[in-house]
């Protein structure tokens, strides 16, 4: 019951090396006997040196020998005769002779010292343990003997040796295994004895002082290290010492404790203020017992002990009872200052660092070793919660940095182990100590500020500290915003305002960064989605009654504290409204459902009681108002206080601290009445009724004014105060002592009836501490957080702005590389958290802050800027940090991209970026897909990254060439760099390489959409050329560079081209349309656009038309610009077509392509590449489609017409056109097989239209001035016509073909031959022959089909008409012999075919006009043909008919042939 388990032993290692050696072995029986014998001999040897002992020894008279000598000799005789094992031998048998020597007042210091050494050696032999016979009694004998040691003082040195050995033995008693058998009483006695020696050592040597303190420290450590092995003994402590309970209760009331002075072995008043150390008397015999504090009084647990149970507990093996007494004793040492009438501030540093520091050190050790085990023992926990913490609050304001540092260490340990039991104490410590001392405005010295700041930073380094501060205090309406106050303090303290950077600034920055790094480390550990979800408050609920169901479950406490924080924030807003207008403030709170729609007094009272920021004057006026509702609120307000167990003046202080007492008498009366009523309800021990409380309260207020108002000349005396309060307690007098205490309390500490001015970090007064202890019984439990990010979002939102500003300012002012690294770590932590919580604005602010350290570089002074960059570690670290953030967290950068781009442009202007960086970014992924373009790919693999100073060679790789040209101008103008400059440039470039700037663009495909858009927007903005007249070469370089990066990003984001395309296109379009002269920028724009199309067409079919439409920008180029670049443009278009022809499906897309190709037909340098692309499309109909057929025919026609190239190209173009007929035939056949009838009809109609467009294009080429082209065009037309049979064109389309193409060609050629110069159109005779052959061949091929048509006669007469005309054609005044021969021959063949097909035959019926008209025309051409073709016919009859039809002919025999129209009209339908 309340003692150590015997099975465990967790003692501390022995103080001396000798102990360790002895413990390491377990000596056998004989060895131990020899050792004890040797110790006996040592003691006797020393005794012989003394005359007193030596005489008896030499007298040889055993009867005259002293009993001490006899006992030692008797032990020597017996020591070797014991046969039993040592653990069954009573240790008292071999210890008692030595203990007798120690207790004898006849022995001198040397003898006593040797005896103590012998006892120490025996104890450390490891032969005495908890299993030894009668070990408990033996240990008690040792402790009693050593603590009552007596010896003669011979000299100060030997006295100190004895005291040291006493300490040594007592420490060994506690450390050995048998120490478990010591009783609570003996442990208290040991500690008392050691403490007494500590104070006696004040007048001794420094060695003794140090050993004494060390021993005391080890004792405490050893004792409290066993706390974790002790069972919960709450039931034993309930019946604990009444004296201790009374003392503790007394401490709750103004913290009075027994005044001590160690004098003559007893306790008496210490009011004289003398030193605690009385020293050892100079008498010949010194009674150490007189120098040791009597255990019945020094440790108050045994004072006036009458309870048998308590006596029983103190005599049991040691455990909780002795620990309670020791801990209480250590706490009481801190009260000495108060009872000497001094405060820590008025004491000297020497005193501050003596007793308090020693006591605090011991307390800290006890807490370190006891740790969380204090939880299980309410009595110990109560001491920590009240007495210890109250003293810590007091000594926390000590002028001594050592004391303050130790106080902070204790609180840190308490936070670690017991924070769940010390919620309000921790709040008070930060509010009243740390946050006060860390600011100079409260009068703290620099040393105090530094120690407080160091302590605060230590707390901040605890992983969950700030989370728990936020959850437990900032989210509790009854508590201060500790997290917010700490954050504000750290951020303000980190700012070097009008002063150089100091260690305090760095310390505060460390705290801020520690908090940020804690948040960053929690990222990825998991969090609750509800951690920052909005709080719904749609209806009124009394939020102060809400409780968390399970504070150990984050799913419960996280939403709970978020809701509480919501209410607290709303109350702050409500307080602002309240301070301007009470009524509107309450209405506002009703509107947000914090107050009910119909106000009730309790709700309003709670709001007035706990809302921070309310004007205390307004609260007082409102509570004192005579309105009935206000009176009800006043009484409910009073009921929010717990006055139980408080003295009246303390209760009144607490009550009046919450508002300002109004000045009107009636209001004061109402307020005091409400207070008196509440106080009497809870404290009826002394006061008879509430009227007594009312009168006494008034009397206290009057006394307070009398004593502390400077205008009062004559002060009220104690007697007057007592006399004024006679018979107020139900007709009787109050106890004089009670009134006297009230009087002195008011005189000493004023009751402030006006609000405190300044910040919200008040001093901790006794009354406030009493209230805190009352409040701690009802406060919400302390929430312990784990290492997951539950509330970090809200915390970071509050902390990020000040933190970024603070880190930036320190980074700017720092000159130490270690500080730089600290700041960089902070920047990266902030960036990581911002990205995780998608706080883009914060990340942008961070980027802006960092970029200002880089943009100071001046590109106009390149060498100087590079040298400065290399020498400035700060700028280089800022640069690396910027791009680390950009590469890691680019997804969440928005407007910050512009600042990052400004940095990139600085480095580009300084020549620190690779000349091909932008191109490499885009071409990195091209290498695998464009290996066919060997020159371009090879150039992409540039091995040199350092900008070359040599003149760049012209490369066939377009983008490489432009990049080199970009750097050529600037580098050629530079002088040869010195070794220093070259080394600096190399170093700077290595730094830039570490930044991986290119990764921003090569990895842009992984950026989130919004971030990518912002990056493109930044590039567009930075790449805009200045207005005309303000542009410089540097601006041009910048625009080119930005455009390169823009193209690179576009190429790397082909899957999201829809997202970027509009912005990219507009940027390129603006460049193209605003440029009137060739320049690098427009070159980059045009070829960048072509490159984008070339890369993206295979992947984005839905964007094909839009991409190709963008190429129409090329058609809008200024003529001078177009002429400069059209050769290369055409080559790129050709590459594009060859690579992507299969991906172009729409007519719109092909229209753009063919338009670009068609233009090249008239351009000497580019026509070859353009025609090559067209050839690729049309050869064998590989890429001809219904969508591009007509467009390609038109393009081929333009190449055929063009005289820029050789005639052979025109001939090839004609072949392409003629060969395209095969595609028409194929499409027709495919359509018939795969389509429905309706679709087939539509397709055949479209094919017919395309066929007709082809013939019309060839018709025009048949009129070409060049003979070879003209004749080849006729042949091509003939081939197209004769090869179109398989298309199965409708006959009416053929008729249309004859009218619009064949007859037109014949007519136009005839006109040319007759009207234009033969020099321009050579050998037109041969062309006409080809035309006639074309007519004949096509007509005969189609004869069977056409003959069935109603309009066949019209067609036939038109053919005869052309033959007749051609028969009469003259060249240079003479008819052509070749035509004279050819026409009859062609006509004869035609007639024979018509005869064979029965198309032309004489009919028996009358009126066969077709027959007659045919022969009418033929007779004009070749009259003999009728007899040759139709010999059986009656030629005369035929001649007669012909004469009737035509009439008489002219004298020269030449008859004009009717025109097509006339013939058509004459021929019947």
C-alpha angles and dihedrals in degrees: 000000000000097000138103123282106252092219094066134066123178100162125155122256117271119273096232131055087230090065092052091052093049093047091051093069135043103220119216124242098267094046092054091048090052092050093050090046090053091052090050089052091050093053093045091047092056091044090054090060089064115084093223094057095034095059093055090047095052095045088074088217108130092191090060095051117111117256091242091060092043093053092050093049092046090053090050091054093049101039097086096039096065109108100181123092114267095249091063093048115093105246089215089072094066098028101048098074090054092044090052089056090049093051096044116107089204096068122088128231096267093053093045090048093053091047090052090050090052092051090048091051093048091048091052095048088090091232092113116069138143091282096056117112113266090353092151094057091045093053090048090052091051094049093045092048096047095044090050094045115156128190143151115262110231101161136351093250096057090045091057090048090056092049091050091051091048087056091047094053094045091051090049090052089059096042103048122089092252089062087090087074093059114109127235088252093055093047088053090048092051092050091046092051093049092047090051091053089049089060094041089053089066088086094039135074122306090244092060090046092054095045092048093051092044091052092049089050093049091048092055092046092049095047097046093043086073093057093093090057095055121099120236104276102181092134091056094050094051087073093044129134114315089205091058091047092051091049093049091048089050089054089055087061106061090321099265117173136172113293110231138202120166103227130149092343096301140086122253138155117307095194091119088070096228122158118279091230115080097174129217115302120247093235118123092249119046118198105210088193088065088053093051121080110249108252092224091065109020093063101040095210089088098044111121091351111187101147111102093204090056090050089050091051093050091052095050122094106290123275138118099349094062092041090053091051094045093047091047089049091052091049090049090057087068090058093063092090093056094049093049088061093248136115127214091251094055095045124093119256088245093061092040090057097044120059099008093046092047092048092046091051091053092046091050091053091049091052093045092055099034092047117155091355088086085075091071097053113064095192094057090042091052091054090052094046096050121014099027096044093045089055091045089055089052097045091042086077092052118135088225113094089204093056092044091049092051091048090053091048091053092050091049090053091046090051091053096048108024110020092123088064097041105052100134093034090058091048091051093047092055095041098044102030119017099035092044097047095044090065122070094213091077092061099257118151121244090254091053091048091050095049091046091049092048090052091048091051090050089056091048090055090062104101099230101026099102092042091054092045089054096044097044103036113015090047094047117084091207094056137067121258095257095167092050093045092050091047092050092047094050094046094047093044091053092059114094096213111191090333138087120265111279137186089261091060091049091047093053090047090052088055093051093047091046089057091048094047089050089056091045092052091051090058109106094023089099133258141201119266088220091058092100102012116133118270115236115218105167097144138029119272125166094248094191089067094054115111132191110246095212121007091189093062114076090204086067106033099041095061088040096057092041089056091048091050089051091055092045092053091048090050090055089055089046090052090057090053091045093053090055097042124357094207094049091046092056090045090053091053089049090051092057092045096247089117123038121256088249107046117235123196096238095055093048091046091053091050093050091046100050109023112108119221099032116142104253091208090058092047090053093049092047094049092047094050116121092224110121093234091049090051089053090049089051093055092045088049090055090050090061087073125084108211097166112139093004126127113243097249091049091051091047091051092053093046095050094045091070096062141003114267106243118243098230113097096223091051091049090051093052092048095048092046091055091048093048092049092052093045094050090050090062104030114045098142097098106011118076097205143348091268089064089052090049095050093044091048091053089047091053092050090050091048091049091054092045094051100042106031109101092210092063108094102184114049123213114252127223092252092051091051092050091046092050090056100051119137095001094122100082091307093315133097123258116238110281092225090055093052091043091055090050092050095050093044092054092044092051099042121029120223102234111219094180125072117263114256123229133021127358096255103103127180117261107250124189091252092051090050091052089050090049091054090050092047093049090066091063104029122115114270120266112264115223115206127204126216097283127108102251103141101011094109094063093039093050092048088059097041105038100078098051090041095054091047093048095047091047094051093047091046089051094050099037123103099181123094092216090057089048090056091048090053092047090052088052093049092051093047091051090048093050093051093044091052093046093053093038092240096158096171092057092048090050090051090051092051091049091051092051097043093060088070091059105037091065088082111109114222091195090070101046103171093043092048093049092050090048091049092053093046095046109079090182094059092046093050090047089051094051090046093051093054093040087058092044092052097042102037104020090126090075101040114107122159089006089079089078091058092046089050090051088057091049090050090051090056091044091054090048090053093242095125121079110263089235098042096115093043093047089052090058100034097048091089093036096067094081095044100042103043088124089072095067098178095052094046095046090053091051091064096070110170097196118077099172111088107257121232093206123096109272117239122236107263127199087223101096100209092044091052093053093046090053092047088052092061097034098083098050097042098048091055093055123094121239106283121241122241090259092051092047092050090047091050091049092049092047091049091051089053091051090048090057088057093063091214091170090061089069088067102030090050095040088108087076095053119109114257097252093048091048091052091051091050091052090046090053091051092048091050095046092045097056110116118235117252119283112286095024098070122112131190088256090056090051091051090050093051091049092048093049090049091052090052091047091054090046092053092047092052092048092052101050090138090059099037090126088064095052105028100089094054094043093048093049091050093051091042092054090052094048096046096044096051120091100166131051113265140152093260097057089042090055091045096052097043092040088056091049090048092052091051092046092052100040104040094081092053107037110052091163089058097044096102093045093048093048092044087058088063088070084081086078088062088055095057117123110260093246092050093045093051090053098052106023096101092057092038089057092048090053092046088050091052089047093052094046092049099041109025091113091055096054108089109150129083090231092059094047091047089061093047095047091045090057091046094046092056090057090061088077095041116087099206097041103036094086093056092042093052090045089058091048090048088052090053100044103033107116087347089280096156102012112128134175085252095058103025099099091040092053092046090053091047092049089048090055092050089048091050094045117101092194093095132040123290088250090067090055090049091051090049089054090051090052090053093048092046092054089075088078089062090054091052092048093049091049093052093045091050093052091053101043108029139070120254095259091049092046091054091051092047093049090050090052090048090051091052091049090048092052091049089053092051092047091051090050090046090060092047089052087069094054116138092230111086095214093051093043095050093042089051089055091050090047090050090049091050091049092050096045093041094052096076091096091059090068095221117189115262094238088060088055090052088051088050091053093049099042102032118016101037090039092053090050093048095045093047091049091050092049092050092051101040110029130070117271087223091066095040108036123197096004088163091070090047092053090050090053090048092053092048089051090053094048096045095048093044094051092045091054097035099108094051097041094047090068092060122099089230094052093105090055091050092047094050089049089055092048090047092055090046091051092049094047088049089063099042114130129204115199090348096310133094117250111255091204092055091045088058098038101049098057090043093052090044093050092051090050093050092049091052091047090049092049091050092046089239091125115039137135111257125214090222122090122254101035093165096168091063093045097046091049093056092042090063095038093055088058089055105034116350094190094063095084094060091044095050099031106027093158094062122098103255093196094055088049092050091051093053092048092052092053093050099049108023126214120343128226123268094255093051095234113131121187115237115236118250122253091259095049093047091049092053094049095047111084116237 
